[in-house]
Tab-separated table of C-alpha atoms in Angstrom:
chain	number	residue	atom	x	y	z
A	184	UNK	CA	75.948	83.571	-55.329
A	185	UNK	CA	77.913	84.453	-58.785
A	186	UNK	CA	79.949	87.536	-59.300
A	187	UNK	CA	80.519	88.832	-62.785
A	188	UNK	CA	84.695	88.296	-63.740
A	189	UNK	CA	84.192	90.133	-67.084
A	190	UNK	CA	81.057	91.547	-69.553
A	191	UNK	CA	78.879	88.040	-71.104
A	192	UNK	CA	79.974	87.486	-74.589
A	193	UNK	CA	76.170	88.248	-75.609
A	194	UNK	CA	76.868	87.157	-79.278
A	195	UNK	CA	76.611	83.095	-78.110
A	196	UNK	CA	73.492	81.580	-77.027
A	197	UNK	CA	72.827	81.148	-73.404
A	198	UNK	CA	72.022	77.550	-71.433
A	199	UNK	CA	73.528	73.975	-73.448
A	200	UNK	CA	76.928	74.482	-72.263
A	201	UNK	CA	77.597	77.216	-74.927
A	202	UNK	CA	77.605	79.530	-71.746
A	203	UNK	CA	76.844	80.651	-68.635
A	204	UNK	CA	73.722	82.883	-67.514
A	205	UNK	CA	75.053	86.188	-66.235
A	206	UNK	CA	72.970	88.425	-64.916
A	207	UNK	CA	72.509	90.822	-67.450
A	208	UNK	CA	70.543	87.792	-69.188
A	209	UNK	CA	67.697	88.511	-66.738
A	210	UNK	CA	67.873	91.765	-66.107
A	211	UNK	CA	64.840	93.988	-67.397
A	212	UNK	CA	65.007	96.508	-69.346
A	213	UNK	CA	62.921	99.099	-67.019
A	214	UNK	CA	62.797	100.455	-63.438
A	215	UNK	CA	63.108	98.226	-60.859
A	216	UNK	CA	61.864	98.790	-56.969
A	217	UNK	CA	61.890	97.260	-53.836
A	218	UNK	CA	59.042	96.981	-51.457
A	219	UNK	CA	58.146	100.669	-52.998
A	220	UNK	CA	55.176	102.108	-54.177
A	221	UNK	CA	55.322	102.472	-58.146
A	222	UNK	CA	52.152	105.010	-58.942
A	223	UNK	CA	48.956	106.100	-56.632
A	224	UNK	CA	46.388	104.988	-58.381
A	225	UNK	CA	43.645	107.816	-58.079
A	226	UNK	CA	46.432	110.519	-59.268
A	227	UNK	CA	47.543	108.145	-62.366
A	228	UNK	CA	43.449	108.077	-63.529
A	229	UNK	CA	43.046	111.212	-62.675
A	230	UNK	CA	40.768	112.729	-65.512
A	231	UNK	CA	41.317	109.790	-67.657
A	232	UNK	CA	39.064	107.169	-69.158
A	233	UNK	CA	39.589	103.900	-67.503
A	234	UNK	CA	38.221	100.200	-67.949
A	235	UNK	CA	39.405	97.654	-64.874
A	236	UNK	CA	39.454	94.078	-66.210
A	237	UNK	CA	38.711	91.386	-63.925
A	238	UNK	CA	37.135	94.308	-61.364
A	239	UNK	CA	35.305	92.107	-58.903
A	240	UNK	CA	32.385	94.109	-57.225
A	241	UNK	CA	34.022	97.426	-57.815
A	242	UNK	CA	36.764	97.908	-54.826
A	243	UNK	CA	38.851	100.825	-57.614
A	244	UNK	CA	35.709	102.503	-58.396
A	245	UNK	CA	35.609	105.236	-56.277
A	246	UNK	CA	39.671	105.498	-55.936
A	247	UNK	CA	39.101	106.364	-59.706
A	248	UNK	CA	36.295	108.642	-59.279
A	249	UNK	CA	37.860	110.527	-56.732
A	250	UNK	CA	39.978	112.561	-58.813
A	251	UNK	CA	37.838	112.745	-62.170
A	252	UNK	CA	38.221	109.445	-63.575
A	253	UNK	CA	36.246	107.923	-65.644
A	254	UNK	CA	35.417	104.059	-64.586
A	255	UNK	CA	34.273	100.767	-66.345
A	256	UNK	CA	34.573	97.714	-65.102
A	257	UNK	CA	34.915	94.466	-66.568
A	258	UNK	CA	33.696	91.626	-65.129
A	259	UNK	CA	32.364	87.649	-66.973
A	260	UNK	CA	29.059	88.120	-64.879
A	261	UNK	CA	26.485	90.524	-65.206
A	262	UNK	CA	27.192	93.405	-62.876
A	263	UNK	CA	26.182	96.877	-61.647
A	264	UNK	CA	25.956	100.340	-63.385
A	265	UNK	CA	28.763	101.304	-65.223
A	266	UNK	CA	29.946	97.220	-65.295
A	267	UNK	CA	30.545	95.483	-68.748
A	268	UNK	CA	30.378	91.881	-69.011
A	269	UNK	CA	32.687	90.252	-71.042
A	270	UNK	CA	36.361	88.500	-70.315
A	271	UNK	CA	39.904	89.343	-70.453
A	272	UNK	CA	40.438	87.620	-73.764
A	273	UNK	CA	38.058	89.521	-75.566
A	274	UNK	CA	36.850	93.257	-74.290
A	275	UNK	CA	33.613	94.535	-76.191
A	276	UNK	CA	35.078	97.741	-76.729
A	277	UNK	CA	36.421	99.522	-79.803
A	278	UNK	CA	40.156	100.229	-80.504
A	279	UNK	CA	41.793	102.908	-78.609
A	280	UNK	CA	38.981	103.716	-76.141
A	281	UNK	CA	41.025	103.834	-73.326
A	282	UNK	CA	43.922	106.163	-71.119
A	283	UNK	CA	44.369	103.189	-68.574
A	284	UNK	CA	43.754	99.300	-67.872
A	285	UNK	CA	43.786	97.947	-64.541
A	286	UNK	CA	44.351	94.264	-64.101
A	287	UNK	CA	44.729	94.115	-60.373
A	288	UNK	CA	45.629	90.583	-59.354
A	289	UNK	CA	43.541	89.330	-62.420
A	290	UNK	CA	46.220	87.775	-64.934
A	291	UNK	CA	46.995	84.688	-63.574
A	292	UNK	CA	43.088	83.840	-63.505
A	293	UNK	CA	43.063	84.197	-67.330
A	294	UNK	CA	44.083	80.684	-69.316
A	295	UNK	CA	45.209	82.432	-72.581
A	296	UNK	CA	47.627	85.298	-71.243
A	297	UNK	CA	48.651	86.268	-74.596
A	298	UNK	CA	45.237	87.045	-75.315
A	299	UNK	CA	44.996	89.620	-72.619
A	300	UNK	CA	48.176	91.429	-73.333
A	301	UNK	CA	47.268	91.691	-77.329
A	302	UNK	CA	43.293	92.665	-76.286
A	303	UNK	CA	44.880	95.968	-73.528
A	304	UNK	CA	47.203	97.323	-76.701
A	305	UNK	CA	43.917	97.006	-78.708
A	306	UNK	CA	41.697	99.076	-76.535
A	307	UNK	CA	44.621	101.476	-75.264
A	308	UNK	CA	44.689	105.079	-76.559
A	309	UNK	CA	48.565	106.034	-77.916
A	310	UNK	CA	50.467	106.627	-74.540
A	311	UNK	CA	48.208	104.984	-72.442
A	312	UNK	CA	49.354	102.384	-69.519
A	313	UNK	CA	48.372	99.404	-68.032
A	314	UNK	CA	48.849	98.743	-64.380
A	315	UNK	CA	48.113	96.520	-61.795
A	316	UNK	CA	49.514	93.364	-59.755
A	317	UNK	CA	50.758	89.761	-61.123
A	318	UNK	CA	50.952	87.021	-58.765
A	319	UNK	CA	54.582	84.732	-58.945
A	320	UNK	CA	55.479	82.836	-55.850
A	321	UNK	CA	51.513	81.696	-55.012
A	322	UNK	CA	52.042	78.169	-55.490
A	323	UNK	CA	48.403	78.036	-53.431
A	324	UNK	CA	46.550	80.459	-55.133
A	325	UNK	CA	43.202	79.680	-56.184
A	326	UNK	CA	42.219	78.873	-59.671
A	327	UNK	CA	45.288	79.927	-61.433
A	328	UNK	CA	46.775	79.248	-64.998
A	329	UNK	CA	50.211	80.415	-64.350
A	330	UNK	CA	52.641	82.660	-62.299
A	331	UNK	CA	54.032	85.253	-64.287
A	332	UNK	CA	58.058	86.380	-63.628
A	333	UNK	CA	59.251	89.940	-64.481
A	334	UNK	CA	60.301	88.435	-67.081
A	335	UNK	CA	56.992	86.628	-68.399
A	336	UNK	CA	55.827	90.486	-68.140
A	337	UNK	CA	58.695	91.861	-70.182
A	338	UNK	CA	57.970	89.334	-73.347
A	339	UNK	CA	53.954	90.033	-73.717
A	340	UNK	CA	54.496	93.573	-73.253
A	341	UNK	CA	57.130	93.722	-76.218
A	342	UNK	CA	55.570	91.331	-78.666
A	343	UNK	CA	52.384	93.346	-78.060
A	344	UNK	CA	54.043	96.981	-79.159
A	345	UNK	CA	53.890	97.605	-74.990
A	346	UNK	CA	56.601	99.075	-72.564
A	347	UNK	CA	57.304	97.606	-69.293
A	348	UNK	CA	58.626	100.855	-68.077
A	349	UNK	CA	58.541	99.773	-63.790
A	350	UNK	CA	57.999	96.727	-62.246
A	351	UNK	CA	57.952	96.371	-58.867
A	352	UNK	CA	58.804	93.187	-56.065
A	353	UNK	CA	59.923	92.467	-52.567
A	354	UNK	CA	57.362	94.341	-50.597
A	355	UNK	CA	56.330	89.987	-49.498
A	356	UNK	CA	57.636	87.014	-50.690
A	357	UNK	CA	57.056	83.044	-51.842
A	358	UNK	CA	58.343	81.955	-48.451
A	359	UNK	CA	55.970	84.474	-46.151
A	360	UNK	CA	52.794	83.601	-48.731
A	361	UNK	CA	53.623	79.754	-47.657
A	362	UNK	CA	53.808	79.739	-44.366
A	363	UNK	CA	50.987	81.876	-44.037
A	364	UNK	CA	48.655	78.868	-46.125
A	365	UNK	CA	50.515	75.866	-44.343
A	366	UNK	CA	50.307	77.580	-40.684
A	367	UNK	CA	46.562	78.274	-41.366
A	368	UNK	CA	44.804	79.267	-39.274
A	369	UNK	CA	47.249	80.012	-36.672
A	370	UNK	CA	47.416	83.937	-36.947
A	371	UNK	CA	50.765	83.909	-38.744
A	372	UNK	CA	49.713	86.614	-40.830
A	373	UNK	CA	50.651	89.157	-38.293
A	374	UNK	CA	54.291	88.214	-38.550
A	375	UNK	CA	54.242	88.113	-42.608
A	376	UNK	CA	55.612	91.619	-42.938
A	377	UNK	CA	58.741	90.604	-40.038
A	378	UNK	CA	59.465	87.970	-42.518
A	379	UNK	CA	59.822	89.503	-45.535
A	380	UNK	CA	61.781	92.523	-43.918
A	381	UNK	CA	64.035	89.680	-42.567
A	382	UNK	CA	64.365	88.014	-45.974
A	383	UNK	CA	65.427	91.456	-47.679
A	384	UNK	CA	67.752	92.183	-44.987
A	385	UNK	CA	69.392	88.677	-45.788
A	386	UNK	CA	69.664	89.672	-49.398
A	387	UNK	CA	71.078	93.343	-48.768
A	388	UNK	CA	73.798	91.401	-46.725
A	389	UNK	CA	74.736	88.538	-49.130
A	390	UNK	CA	74.973	92.205	-51.797
A	391	UNK	CA	77.704	93.741	-49.611
A	392	UNK	CA	79.336	90.371	-50.127
A	393	UNK	CA	78.836	90.578	-53.791
A	394	UNK	CA	80.846	94.145	-53.279
A	395	UNK	CA	83.863	93.023	-51.354
A	396	UNK	CA	84.484	90.297	-53.613
A	397	UNK	CA	83.981	93.027	-56.437
A	398	UNK	CA	85.998	95.032	-55.012
A	399	UNK	CA	89.199	92.922	-53.484
A	400	UNK	CA	89.233	90.215	-55.304
A	401	UNK	CA	88.299	91.270	-58.911
A	402	UNK	CA	89.625	94.650	-58.659
A	403	UNK	CA	86.182	96.332	-60.054
A	404	UNK	CA	85.859	100.372	-59.097
A	405	UNK	CA	83.651	101.407	-56.347
A	406	UNK	CA	81.158	102.825	-58.633
A	407	UNK	CA	81.206	99.991	-60.396
A	408	UNK	CA	81.076	97.238	-57.763
A	409	UNK	CA	77.754	99.550	-56.004
A	410	UNK	CA	76.381	99.342	-59.127
A	411	UNK	CA	76.560	96.046	-59.455
A	412	UNK	CA	75.753	94.751	-55.869
A	413	UNK	CA	72.490	97.083	-55.844
A	414	UNK	CA	71.451	95.279	-59.194
A	415	UNK	CA	71.537	91.941	-57.578
A	416	UNK	CA	69.939	92.844	-54.595
A	417	UNK	CA	66.762	94.246	-56.896
A	418	UNK	CA	66.745	90.874	-59.092
A	419	UNK	CA	66.974	88.053	-56.261
A	420	UNK	CA	64.176	90.142	-54.291
A	421	UNK	CA	62.173	89.825	-57.713
A	422	UNK	CA	63.113	86.237	-57.985
A	423	UNK	CA	61.773	85.583	-54.413
A	424	UNK	CA	58.228	87.498	-54.819
A	425	UNK	CA	54.939	86.776	-53.926
A	426	UNK	CA	54.266	89.012	-56.737
A	427	UNK	CA	54.242	91.932	-59.054
A	428	UNK	CA	53.153	95.671	-59.316
A	429	UNK	CA	53.797	96.936	-62.694
A	430	UNK	CA	53.510	99.949	-64.881
A	431	UNK	CA	53.099	99.018	-68.789
A	432	UNK	CA	53.085	101.957	-71.430
A	433	UNK	CA	51.761	101.276	-74.896
A	434	UNK	CA	54.125	103.832	-76.708
A	435	UNK	CA	52.396	107.466	-78.674
A	436	UNK	CA	52.383	106.999	-82.455
């Protein structure tokens, strides 16, 4: 486990032997949550115009409509009422049509992720939000084109004028996901929560060890050591996560 001896010289590029990558090189500029829900779908869509991209058979519709949200689903096949035929890379809507865009376990199935972000940015109104879940450490995921890291989510947001505000990981990890796949049809899924809890506990223990090293070997203040150790814990949980829940916002103009 790496702990900082001083602040990284960010004037120098990372890689190619110029300098070692530091923790702050990889931390996304957003709030980071571990194993904690970052939004309530019904509340966040209350009274809003909502587009559910890759909606499947519309499982989110009753949740969105439960508090007055106006739901429109998008799928590349003909569907029922309030469902539009289209794809995430070319949404069939005018600019600034929606307050909320949902892509729940969809981005990994889109061949051109950058086009999806461009389209979401286009159809959202100023101040609108883009929410959902994206797979990361899911190597056996069916028909997936990419596995997006938290840095990729931040990058695609930034280049399209959006802002990654919150990201959540650490609820499940790639380790328990792949064990579940490999051991199928054994009922391992019933133990996934326990395995994930043990992984979080192990990462937390390592963060405590980092605190001790910073506090007593590197003579950092207790507050500085605690801040770093907590951030390291969050980042390790993100790096090993099965996937991420996110909130991305289109700024008001």
